[in-house]
Amino acid sequence: MIYLDNAATTKTAKEVVDAMIPYFTEFYGNPSSVYSFATKSRQGITDAREVIAKHLSVASSDIYFTGSGTEANNWAIKATCDAMVQKGKHIISTKIEHHAILHTLEYMEKKGFEVTYLNVDEYGLISLEELKSAIKEDTILISIMFANNEIGTIQPIKEIGEIAKQHGILFHTDAVQAFGQIPIDVNECHIDMLSASAHKLNGPKGIGFLYIKKGVKIRSFIHGGSQERARRAGTENVPSIVGFSVACERAFRLMEEKTKKELELRDYLIKRILEEVPYAKLNGHPIKRLPNNVNISFEFVEGESVLIMLDMKGICASSGSACTSGSLDPSHVLLAIGLPHEKAHGSLRLSVCEENTMEEMEEVVQSVKAIIQRLREMSPLYEDFIKKNSK
Ligand SMILES: *Cc1c(COP(=O)(O)O)cnc(C)c1O
């Protein structure tokens, strides 16, 4: 098998699993309990929070563990709306957010909030001028993703943060694709809230965090016990919290090395596919791009068919995000960068990791080439196109 869907999820690293196991088998006490046996569990959480906070250069008391990146995003938006409704009801976001943001915003719109969805250019970048002119008296929140999960485009987060700060507006960023992949400077970028998720950086699934800067008065999200300083109740997922911190430590330790390897693989894939396959185009920004992301559209083919045929060759890839696959709607991200419907349907996302090899990349290039050729031979659209062009 060749796994090229690391933007959907990653393999849990062995050192992560090894660190988690004792918290199932030995230190299984409830961290809220009084007896000394529970101290181990409690200490596991405290240490994990410190490790993560240290890598983000923030106070550990500003890290709140959640059940996923999705939950962190829901929390940031819903609780901000809840806390700020007296001040205003306007939110600014973008057309290319993950559904965990977009569907939450749609829900808030039904509740009477107003959302401006910023456009992006052909590379997936927002315009800072458009952001500035979208700001109104009653804007309470700017929520813009750090890096896009489909096309890998990295936004000018520092400039966005400065604009938010100048206007006294809270700034949240969905950094699920960025955290552990590329450097993030929360302070320099004036980020008030940041979402992350462990399973995108070789940690376990079902654990995320929301960074909430001290002084940001958003409400509790889950009501119950006093866990997470009474802002996110529920007995802590101790093994996963510990696993997240080990994944975090590992990701930052290996970041430079991983990035170097991934860039080699990524750029080779892009170059070779564009060389070998006619009528193919790279989606997203050529440079302001996650080191592991390749997204290419092919004219005259269906992305789903490409995926099925790749799967028959043991290659795991994606046509957009895992959340849109299975639905017949073309990707909202590809539409937002201006692709027409038929091209948005014929797109392929390949997201590499440092464990992939150049031999695998060459095999993928050959498979993609053969598959696209085969599908085009069966396509009446392609036949028409060739006839027209040979006249
Ligand atoms: C994966 C992802 C999420 C969702 O995180 P989960 O932990 O899977 O809920 C949110 N935003 C982005 C950009 C993602 O890539």
PDB file of C-alpha atoms and ligand atoms in Angstrom, residues 7-9 67-73 97-101 145-150 174-178 195-200 205-208 323 349, ligand 1:
ATOM      1  CA  ALA A   7      -4.052  15.439   5.290  1.00  0.00           C
ATOM      2  CA  ALA A   8      -7.001  13.210   6.256  1.00  0.00           C
ATOM      3  CA  THR A   9      -5.144  11.448   9.043  1.00  0.00           C
ATOM      4  CA  GLY A  67     -12.391  15.775  21.818  1.00  0.00           C
ATOM      5  CA  SER A  68     -11.274  16.861  18.311  1.00  0.00           C
ATOM      6  CA  GLY A  69     -10.272  19.750  16.096  1.00  0.00           C
ATOM      7  CA  THR A  70     -13.929  19.964  15.124  1.00  0.00           C
ATOM      8  CA  GLU A  71     -14.920  20.486  18.750  1.00  0.00           C
ATOM      9  CA  ALA A  72     -12.264  23.175  19.218  1.00  0.00           C
ATOM     10  CA  ASN A  73     -13.638  25.021  16.172  1.00  0.00           C
ATOM     11  CA  GLU A  97     -12.757  26.908   5.647  1.00  0.00           C
ATOM     12  CA  HIS A  98     -13.119  23.301   6.765  1.00  0.00           C
ATOM     13  CA  HIS A  99     -16.728  22.187   7.268  1.00  0.00           C
ATOM     14  CA  ALA A 100     -16.135  22.228  11.031  1.00  0.00           C
ATOM     15  CA  ILE A 101     -16.047  26.015  10.654  1.00  0.00           C
ATOM     16  CA  MET A 145      -7.726  28.983   8.772  1.00  0.00           C
ATOM     17  CA  PHE A 146      -3.929  28.871   8.993  1.00  0.00           C
ATOM     18  CA  ALA A 147      -3.480  26.426   6.119  1.00  0.00           C
ATOM     19  CA  ASN A 148      -6.051  24.823   3.879  1.00  0.00           C
ATOM     20  CA  ASN A 149      -6.638  21.079   4.097  1.00  0.00           C
ATOM     21  CA  GLU A 150      -7.442  20.575   0.400  1.00  0.00           C
ATOM     22  CA  ASP A 174      -8.159  26.754  12.566  1.00  0.00           C
ATOM     23  CA  ALA A 175      -4.559  25.535  12.633  1.00  0.00           C
ATOM     24  CA  VAL A 176      -5.383  21.833  12.423  1.00  0.00           C
ATOM     25  CA  GLN A 177      -3.347  21.411   9.211  1.00  0.00           C
ATOM     26  CA  ALA A 178      -0.565  23.753  10.297  1.00  0.00           C
ATOM     27  CA  SER A 195      -7.548  24.957  17.136  1.00  0.00           C
ATOM     28  CA  ALA A 196      -5.375  21.871  16.672  1.00  0.00           C
ATOM     29  CA  SER A 197      -5.877  18.107  16.452  1.00  0.00           C
ATOM     30  CA  ALA A 198      -3.474  15.281  17.323  1.00  0.00           C
ATOM     31  CA  HIS A 199      -4.289  12.832  14.548  1.00  0.00           C
ATOM     32  CA  LYS A 200      -2.946  15.179  11.871  1.00  0.00           C
ATOM     33  CA  LYS A 205      -7.615  10.359  16.898  1.00  0.00           C
ATOM     34  CA  GLY A 206     -10.254  11.985  19.069  1.00  0.00           C
ATOM     35  CA  ILE A 207      -8.121  14.553  20.877  1.00  0.00           C
ATOM     36  CA  GLY A 208      -7.593  18.207  20.095  1.00  0.00           C
ATOM     37  CA  CYS A 323     -15.710  14.978   4.621  1.00  0.00           C
ATOM     38  CA  ARG A 349      -5.175  15.400  -3.498  1.00  0.00           C
TER      39      ARG A 349
HETATM   40  C1  LIG B   1      -8.977  17.568  10.021  1.00  0.00           C
HETATM   41  C2  LIG B   1      -9.337  18.978  10.111  1.00  0.00           C
HETATM   42  C3  LIG B   1     -10.303  19.428  11.040  1.00  0.00           C
HETATM   43  C4  LIG B   1     -11.059  18.472  11.904  1.00  0.00           C
HETATM   44  O1  LIG B   1     -10.272  17.923  12.938  1.00  0.00           O
HETATM   45  P1  LIG B   1     -10.802  16.598  13.656  1.00  0.00           P
HETATM   46  O2  LIG B   1      -9.890  16.412  14.809  1.00  0.00           O
HETATM   47  O3  LIG B   1     -10.683  15.508  12.634  1.00  0.00           O
HETATM   48  O4  LIG B   1     -12.196  16.846  14.063  1.00  0.00           O
HETATM   49  C5  LIG B   1     -10.570  20.770  11.098  1.00  0.00           C
HETATM   50  N1  LIG B   1      -9.944  21.657  10.310  1.00  0.00           N
HETATM   51  C6  LIG B   1      -9.010  21.282   9.423  1.00  0.00           C
HETATM   52  C7  LIG B   1      -8.324  22.304   8.589  1.00  0.00           C
HETATM   53  C8  LIG B   1      -8.688  19.937   9.283  1.00  0.00           C
HETATM   54  O5  LIG B   1      -7.766  19.556   8.392  1.00  0.00           O
END
